[in-house]
CSV table of C-alpha atoms and ligand atoms in Angstrom, one decimal:
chain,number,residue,atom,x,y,z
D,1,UNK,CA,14.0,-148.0,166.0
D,2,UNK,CA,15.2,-151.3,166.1
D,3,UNK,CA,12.0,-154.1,164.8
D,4,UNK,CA,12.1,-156.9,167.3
D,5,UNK,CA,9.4,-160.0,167.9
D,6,UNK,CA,8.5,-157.6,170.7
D,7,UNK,CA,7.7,-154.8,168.3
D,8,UNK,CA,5.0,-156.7,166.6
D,9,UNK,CA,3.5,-157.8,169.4
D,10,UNK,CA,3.3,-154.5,170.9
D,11,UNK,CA,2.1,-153.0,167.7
D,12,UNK,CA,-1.2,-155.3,167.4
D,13,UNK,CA,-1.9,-154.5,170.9
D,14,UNK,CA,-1.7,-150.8,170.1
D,15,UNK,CA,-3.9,-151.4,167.2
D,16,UNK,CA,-0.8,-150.2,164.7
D,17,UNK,CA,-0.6,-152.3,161.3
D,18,UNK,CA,3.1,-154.2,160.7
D,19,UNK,CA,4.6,-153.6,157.2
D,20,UNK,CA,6.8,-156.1,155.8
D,21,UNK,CA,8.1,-156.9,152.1
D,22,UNK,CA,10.5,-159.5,150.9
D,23,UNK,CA,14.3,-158.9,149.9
D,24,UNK,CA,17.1,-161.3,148.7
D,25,UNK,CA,19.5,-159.0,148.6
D,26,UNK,CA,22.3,-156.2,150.2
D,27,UNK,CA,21.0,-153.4,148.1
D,28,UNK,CA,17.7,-154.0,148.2
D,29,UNK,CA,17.3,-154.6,152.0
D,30,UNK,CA,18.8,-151.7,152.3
D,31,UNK,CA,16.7,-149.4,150.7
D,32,UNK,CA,13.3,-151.3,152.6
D,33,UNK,CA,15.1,-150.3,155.7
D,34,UNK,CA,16.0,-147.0,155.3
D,35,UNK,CA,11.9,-146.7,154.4
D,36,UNK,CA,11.0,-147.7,157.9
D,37,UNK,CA,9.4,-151.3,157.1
D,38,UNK,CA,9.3,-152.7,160.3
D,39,UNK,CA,9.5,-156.4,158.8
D,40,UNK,CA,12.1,-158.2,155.7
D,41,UNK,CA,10.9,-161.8,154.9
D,42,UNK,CA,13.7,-163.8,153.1
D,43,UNK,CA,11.5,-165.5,151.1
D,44,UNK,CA,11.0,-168.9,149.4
D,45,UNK,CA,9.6,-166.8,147.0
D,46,UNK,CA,13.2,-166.5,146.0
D,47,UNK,CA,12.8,-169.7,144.0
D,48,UNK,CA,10.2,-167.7,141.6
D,49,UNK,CA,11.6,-164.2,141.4
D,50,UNK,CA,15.5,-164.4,141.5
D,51,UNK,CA,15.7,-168.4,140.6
D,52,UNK,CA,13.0,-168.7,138.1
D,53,UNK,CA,11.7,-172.1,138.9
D,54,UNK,CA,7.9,-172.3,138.4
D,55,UNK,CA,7.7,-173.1,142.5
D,56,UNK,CA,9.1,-173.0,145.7
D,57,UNK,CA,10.2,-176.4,145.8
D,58,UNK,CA,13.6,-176.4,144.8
D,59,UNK,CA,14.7,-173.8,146.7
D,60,UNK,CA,17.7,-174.9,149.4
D,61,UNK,CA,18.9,-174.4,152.8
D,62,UNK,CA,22.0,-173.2,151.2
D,63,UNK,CA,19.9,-170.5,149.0
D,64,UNK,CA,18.4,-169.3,151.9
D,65,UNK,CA,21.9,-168.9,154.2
D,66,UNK,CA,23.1,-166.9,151.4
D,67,UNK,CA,20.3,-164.9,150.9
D,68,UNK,CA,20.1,-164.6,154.1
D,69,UNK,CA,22.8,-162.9,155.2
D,70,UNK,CA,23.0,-160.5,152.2
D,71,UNK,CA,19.8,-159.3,153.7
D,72,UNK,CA,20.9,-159.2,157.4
D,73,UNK,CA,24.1,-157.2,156.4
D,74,UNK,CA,21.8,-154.4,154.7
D,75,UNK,CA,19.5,-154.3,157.6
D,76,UNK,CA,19.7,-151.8,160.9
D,77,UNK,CA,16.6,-151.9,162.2
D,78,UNK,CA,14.1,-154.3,160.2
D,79,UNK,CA,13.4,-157.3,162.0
D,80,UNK,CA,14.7,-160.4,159.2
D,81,UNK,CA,12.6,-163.6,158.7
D,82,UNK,CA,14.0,-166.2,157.3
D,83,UNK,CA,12.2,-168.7,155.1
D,84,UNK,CA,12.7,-172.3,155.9
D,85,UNK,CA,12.0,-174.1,152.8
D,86,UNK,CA,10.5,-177.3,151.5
D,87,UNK,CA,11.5,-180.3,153.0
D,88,UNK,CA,14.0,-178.5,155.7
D,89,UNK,CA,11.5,-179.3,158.4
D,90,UNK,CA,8.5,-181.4,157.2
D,91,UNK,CA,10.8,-184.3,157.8
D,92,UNK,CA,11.3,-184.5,161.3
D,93,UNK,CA,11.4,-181.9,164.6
D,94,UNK,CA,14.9,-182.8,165.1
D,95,UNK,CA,16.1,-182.0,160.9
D,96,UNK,CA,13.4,-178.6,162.0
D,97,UNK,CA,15.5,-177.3,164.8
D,98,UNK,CA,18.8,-178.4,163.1
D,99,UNK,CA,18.0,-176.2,159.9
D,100,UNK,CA,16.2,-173.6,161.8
D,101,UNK,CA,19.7,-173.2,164.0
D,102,UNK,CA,21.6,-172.9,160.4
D,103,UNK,CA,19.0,-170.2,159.2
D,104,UNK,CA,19.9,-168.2,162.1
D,105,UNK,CA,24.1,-168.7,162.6
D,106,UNK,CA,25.0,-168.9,159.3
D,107,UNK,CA,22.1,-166.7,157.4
D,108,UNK,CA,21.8,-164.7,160.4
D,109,UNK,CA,17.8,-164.0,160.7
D,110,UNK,CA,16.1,-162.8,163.9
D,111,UNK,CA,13.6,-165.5,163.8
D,112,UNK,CA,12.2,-168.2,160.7
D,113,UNK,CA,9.2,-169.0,158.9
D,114,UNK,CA,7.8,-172.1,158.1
D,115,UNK,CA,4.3,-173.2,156.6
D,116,UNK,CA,1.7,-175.4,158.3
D,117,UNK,CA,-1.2,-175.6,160.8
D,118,UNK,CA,-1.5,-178.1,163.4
D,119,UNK,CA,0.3,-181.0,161.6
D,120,UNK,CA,3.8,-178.3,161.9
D,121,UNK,CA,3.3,-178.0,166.4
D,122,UNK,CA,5.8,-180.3,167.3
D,123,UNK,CA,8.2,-178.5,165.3
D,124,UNK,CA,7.2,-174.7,166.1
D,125,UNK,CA,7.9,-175.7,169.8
D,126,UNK,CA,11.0,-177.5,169.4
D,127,UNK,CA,12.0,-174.7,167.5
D,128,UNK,CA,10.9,-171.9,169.8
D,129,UNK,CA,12.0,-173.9,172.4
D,130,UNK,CA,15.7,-173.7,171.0
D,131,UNK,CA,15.2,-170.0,171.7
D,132,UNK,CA,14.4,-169.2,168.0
D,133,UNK,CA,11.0,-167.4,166.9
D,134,UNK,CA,8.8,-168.5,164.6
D,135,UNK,CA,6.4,-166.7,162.2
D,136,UNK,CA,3.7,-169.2,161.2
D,137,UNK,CA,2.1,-169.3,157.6
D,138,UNK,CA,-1.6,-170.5,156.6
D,139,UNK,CA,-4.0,-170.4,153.9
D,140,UNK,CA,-2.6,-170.9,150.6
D,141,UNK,CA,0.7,-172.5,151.4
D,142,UNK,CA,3.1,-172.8,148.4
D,143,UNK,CA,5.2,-175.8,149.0
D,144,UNK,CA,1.8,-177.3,149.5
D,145,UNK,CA,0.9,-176.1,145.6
D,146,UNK,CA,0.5,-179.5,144.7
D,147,UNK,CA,-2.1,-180.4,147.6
D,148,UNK,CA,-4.3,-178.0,146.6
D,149,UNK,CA,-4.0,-178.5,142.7
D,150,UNK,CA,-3.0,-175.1,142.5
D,151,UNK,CA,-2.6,-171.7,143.7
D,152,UNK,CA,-6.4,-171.1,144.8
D,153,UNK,CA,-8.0,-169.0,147.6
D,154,UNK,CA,-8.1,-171.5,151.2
D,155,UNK,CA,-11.1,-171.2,153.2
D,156,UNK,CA,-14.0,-170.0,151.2
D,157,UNK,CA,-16.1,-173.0,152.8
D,158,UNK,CA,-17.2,-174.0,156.6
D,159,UNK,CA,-14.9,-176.9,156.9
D,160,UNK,CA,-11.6,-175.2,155.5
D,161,UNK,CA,-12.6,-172.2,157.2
D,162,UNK,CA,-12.7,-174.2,160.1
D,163,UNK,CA,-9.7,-176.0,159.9
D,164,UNK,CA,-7.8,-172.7,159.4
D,165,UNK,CA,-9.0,-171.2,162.5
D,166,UNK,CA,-8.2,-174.3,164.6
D,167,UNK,CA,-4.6,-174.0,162.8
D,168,UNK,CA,-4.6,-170.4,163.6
D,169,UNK,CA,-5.6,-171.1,167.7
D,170,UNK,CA,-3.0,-174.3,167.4
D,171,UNK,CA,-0.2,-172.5,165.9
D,172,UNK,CA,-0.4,-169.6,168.9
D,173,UNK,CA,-0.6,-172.2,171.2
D,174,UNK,CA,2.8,-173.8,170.5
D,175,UNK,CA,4.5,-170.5,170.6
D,176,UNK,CA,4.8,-168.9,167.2
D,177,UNK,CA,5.1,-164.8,167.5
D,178,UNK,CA,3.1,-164.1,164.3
D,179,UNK,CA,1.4,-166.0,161.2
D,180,UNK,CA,1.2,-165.3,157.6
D,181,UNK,CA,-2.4,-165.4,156.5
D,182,UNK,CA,-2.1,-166.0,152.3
D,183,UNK,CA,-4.8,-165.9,150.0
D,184,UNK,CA,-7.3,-165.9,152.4
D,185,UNK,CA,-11.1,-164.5,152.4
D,186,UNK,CA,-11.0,-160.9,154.4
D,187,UNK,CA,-13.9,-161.6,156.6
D,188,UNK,CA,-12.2,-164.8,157.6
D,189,UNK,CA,-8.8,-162.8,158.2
D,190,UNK,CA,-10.5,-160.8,160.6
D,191,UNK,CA,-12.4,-163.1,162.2
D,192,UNK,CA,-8.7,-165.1,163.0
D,193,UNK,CA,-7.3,-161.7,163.8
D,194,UNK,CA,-9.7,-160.8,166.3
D,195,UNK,CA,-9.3,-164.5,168.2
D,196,UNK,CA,-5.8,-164.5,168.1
D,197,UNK,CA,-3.5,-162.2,170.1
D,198,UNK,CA,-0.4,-162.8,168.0
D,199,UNK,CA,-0.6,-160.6,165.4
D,200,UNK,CA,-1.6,-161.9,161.5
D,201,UNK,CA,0.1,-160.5,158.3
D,202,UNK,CA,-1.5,-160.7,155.4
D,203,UNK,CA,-1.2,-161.5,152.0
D,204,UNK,CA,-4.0,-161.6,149.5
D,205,UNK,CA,-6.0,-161.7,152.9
D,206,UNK,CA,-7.8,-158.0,153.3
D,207,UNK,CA,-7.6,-155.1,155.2
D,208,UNK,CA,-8.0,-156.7,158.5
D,209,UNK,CA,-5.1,-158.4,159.2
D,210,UNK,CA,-2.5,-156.8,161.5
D,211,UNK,CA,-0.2,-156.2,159.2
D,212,UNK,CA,0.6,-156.9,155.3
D,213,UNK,CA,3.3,-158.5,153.6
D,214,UNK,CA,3.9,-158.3,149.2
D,215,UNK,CA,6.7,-159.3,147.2
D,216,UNK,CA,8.8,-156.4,146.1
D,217,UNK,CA,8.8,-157.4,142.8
D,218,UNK,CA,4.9,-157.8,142.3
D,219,UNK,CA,4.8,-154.4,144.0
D,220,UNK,CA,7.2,-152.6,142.2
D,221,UNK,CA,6.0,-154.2,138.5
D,222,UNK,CA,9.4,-156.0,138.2
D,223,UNK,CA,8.6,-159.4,137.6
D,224,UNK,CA,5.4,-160.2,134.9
D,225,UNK,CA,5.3,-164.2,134.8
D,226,UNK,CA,2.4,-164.3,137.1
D,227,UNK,CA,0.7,-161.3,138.9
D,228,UNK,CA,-2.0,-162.3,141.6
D,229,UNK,CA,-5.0,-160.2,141.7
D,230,UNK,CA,-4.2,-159.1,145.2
D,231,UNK,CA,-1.2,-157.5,144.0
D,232,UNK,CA,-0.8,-153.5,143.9
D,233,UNK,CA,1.5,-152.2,141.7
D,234,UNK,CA,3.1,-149.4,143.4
D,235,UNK,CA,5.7,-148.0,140.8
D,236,UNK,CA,6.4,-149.5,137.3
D,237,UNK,CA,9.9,-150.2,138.1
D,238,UNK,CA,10.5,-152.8,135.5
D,239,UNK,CA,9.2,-150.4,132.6
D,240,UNK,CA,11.9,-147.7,134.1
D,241,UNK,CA,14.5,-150.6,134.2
D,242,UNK,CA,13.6,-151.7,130.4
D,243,UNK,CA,13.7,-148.2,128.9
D,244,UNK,CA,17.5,-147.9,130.7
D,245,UNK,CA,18.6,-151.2,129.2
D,246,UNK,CA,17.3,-150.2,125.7
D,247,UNK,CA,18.9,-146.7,126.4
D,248,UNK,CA,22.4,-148.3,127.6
D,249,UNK,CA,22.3,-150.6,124.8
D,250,UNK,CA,21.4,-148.2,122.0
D,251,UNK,CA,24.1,-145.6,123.3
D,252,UNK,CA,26.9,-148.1,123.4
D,253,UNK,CA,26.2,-149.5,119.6
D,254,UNK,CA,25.9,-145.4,118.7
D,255,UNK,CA,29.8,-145.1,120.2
D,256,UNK,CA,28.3,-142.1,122.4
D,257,UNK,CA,28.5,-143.9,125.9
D,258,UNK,CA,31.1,-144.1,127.5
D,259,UNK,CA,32.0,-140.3,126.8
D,260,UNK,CA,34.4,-138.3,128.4
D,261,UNK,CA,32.7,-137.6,131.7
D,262,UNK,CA,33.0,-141.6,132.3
D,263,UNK,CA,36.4,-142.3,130.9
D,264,UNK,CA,39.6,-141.3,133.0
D,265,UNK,CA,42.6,-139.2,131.5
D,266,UNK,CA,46.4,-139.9,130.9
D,267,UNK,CA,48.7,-137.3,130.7
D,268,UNK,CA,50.3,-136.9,126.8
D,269,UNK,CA,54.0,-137.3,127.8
D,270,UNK,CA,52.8,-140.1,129.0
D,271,UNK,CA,51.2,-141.8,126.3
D,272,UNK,CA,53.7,-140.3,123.4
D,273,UNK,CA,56.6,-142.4,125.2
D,274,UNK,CA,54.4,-145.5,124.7
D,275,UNK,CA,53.8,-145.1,120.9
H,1,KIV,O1,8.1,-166.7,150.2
H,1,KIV,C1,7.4,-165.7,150.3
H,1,KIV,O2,7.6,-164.7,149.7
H,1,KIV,C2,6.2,-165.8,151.2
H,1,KIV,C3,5.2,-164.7,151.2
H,1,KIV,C4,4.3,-164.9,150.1
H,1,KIV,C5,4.5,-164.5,152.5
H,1,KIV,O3,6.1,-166.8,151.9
């Protein structure tokens, strides 16, 4: 079945929780949609786990179009989000809708993401009003790392609690189809859940939310640098991927890979006539 902005808002109302994961990649895409995720976020995130920077920040317009559509062309039926990222839509609502347009013709995503509360508005409806969805993000926003002096739990007190909520209620408002909640305390998720009738995803933001979103390679032990606690490890992939490198590499030194199963003949009148 074919994921659509549609899907997710008929699955909160039918009380069924959204899956979605990142990908960056053909292959990779691939494999989350023949497992029935209903969501692929294109993430920022991309700057951490395939760039290696230390944040989101540097991450382009043109990273994300060519992410992008690696990710589109492995996808059949998982709705694609595309990340728009730092500084591609803070700047105005007219560079916003410009970049959000690129995200979709040239990276080809069914809708973008961008990060903000109330001060982001006049760009989610300029956006939407383009005809392109948006997912919202709150909470612990990581192109804002350096507002909050670091990656830390938003809305453990009243006024921050507060703030989200009214971000939350705003964000609806102005037309977004679904927000990220991040790093967010799980009685809080719910409460925003239960006010808002788009549905909330949830990352590091408890069982309540409408649906959950993790980073492939946190989930599937892949990447080591930094591991949030509300990370579950659900393979140790980059263990498996280790033990083949050290396996490839020892065979190769030993001379016993490639052997004659991987290698491809020539006939011996052949060859003689050479030597
Ligand atoms: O870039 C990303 O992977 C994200 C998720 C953490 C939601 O924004």
């Amino acid at each position: 079945m074919k994921n659509t902005i549609t899907t997710f808002q008929t699955m909160k109302e039918k009380g069924e929780k959204i899956s979605m994961l990142t990908a960056y990649d053909y292959s990779t895409a691939k494999l989350i949609d023949e497992a029935g995720i209903n969501g692929i976020l294109v993430g920022d995130s991309l700057g951490n786990v395939i760039l290696g920077y230390e944040d989101t920040l540097s991450v382009t317009m043109e990273d994300m179009i060519h992410h992008g559509r690696a990710v589109a062309r492995g996808c059949q039926n998982t709705l694609v989000v595309i990340d728009m990222p730092f500084m591609s839509y803070q700047t105005s609502v007219y560079d916003a809708v410009v970049n959000a347009g690129r995200l979709m013709k040239e990276g080809r995503g069914g809708c973008v993401k961008l990060e903000g509360g109330i001060e982001v508005v006049p760009q989610i409806k300029a956006i939407t009003a383009a005809g392109i969805p948006v997912m919202a993000h709150i909470g612990m926003t990581p192109q804002s790392v350096n507002m909050f002096g670091g990656f830390k739990v938003q809305g453990k007190n009243e006024a921050v609690a507060k703030k989200l909520l009214d971000d939350a209620l705003a964000i609806q408002e102005a037309g977004a189809f679904s927000v990220v909640l991040e790093c967010v305390p799980d009685r809080l998720s719910v409460l925003i859940s239960e006010k808002l009738t788009i549905p909330t995803i949830g990352i590091g933001a408890g069982a309540g939310c409408d649906g959950q979103i993790l980073v492939y390679q946190d989930m599937l032990g892949m990447y080591k640098d930094f591991v949030p606690k509300f990370v579950k490890k659900y393979a140790d992939v980059g263990t498996v991927m280790t033990n083949a490198f050290k396996n490839y590499d020892n065979e190769v030194k030993a001379g016993t890979f490639p052997d004659a199963d991987h290698s491809f003949t020539i006939k011996d009148d052949v060859l003689e006539k050479l030597y």
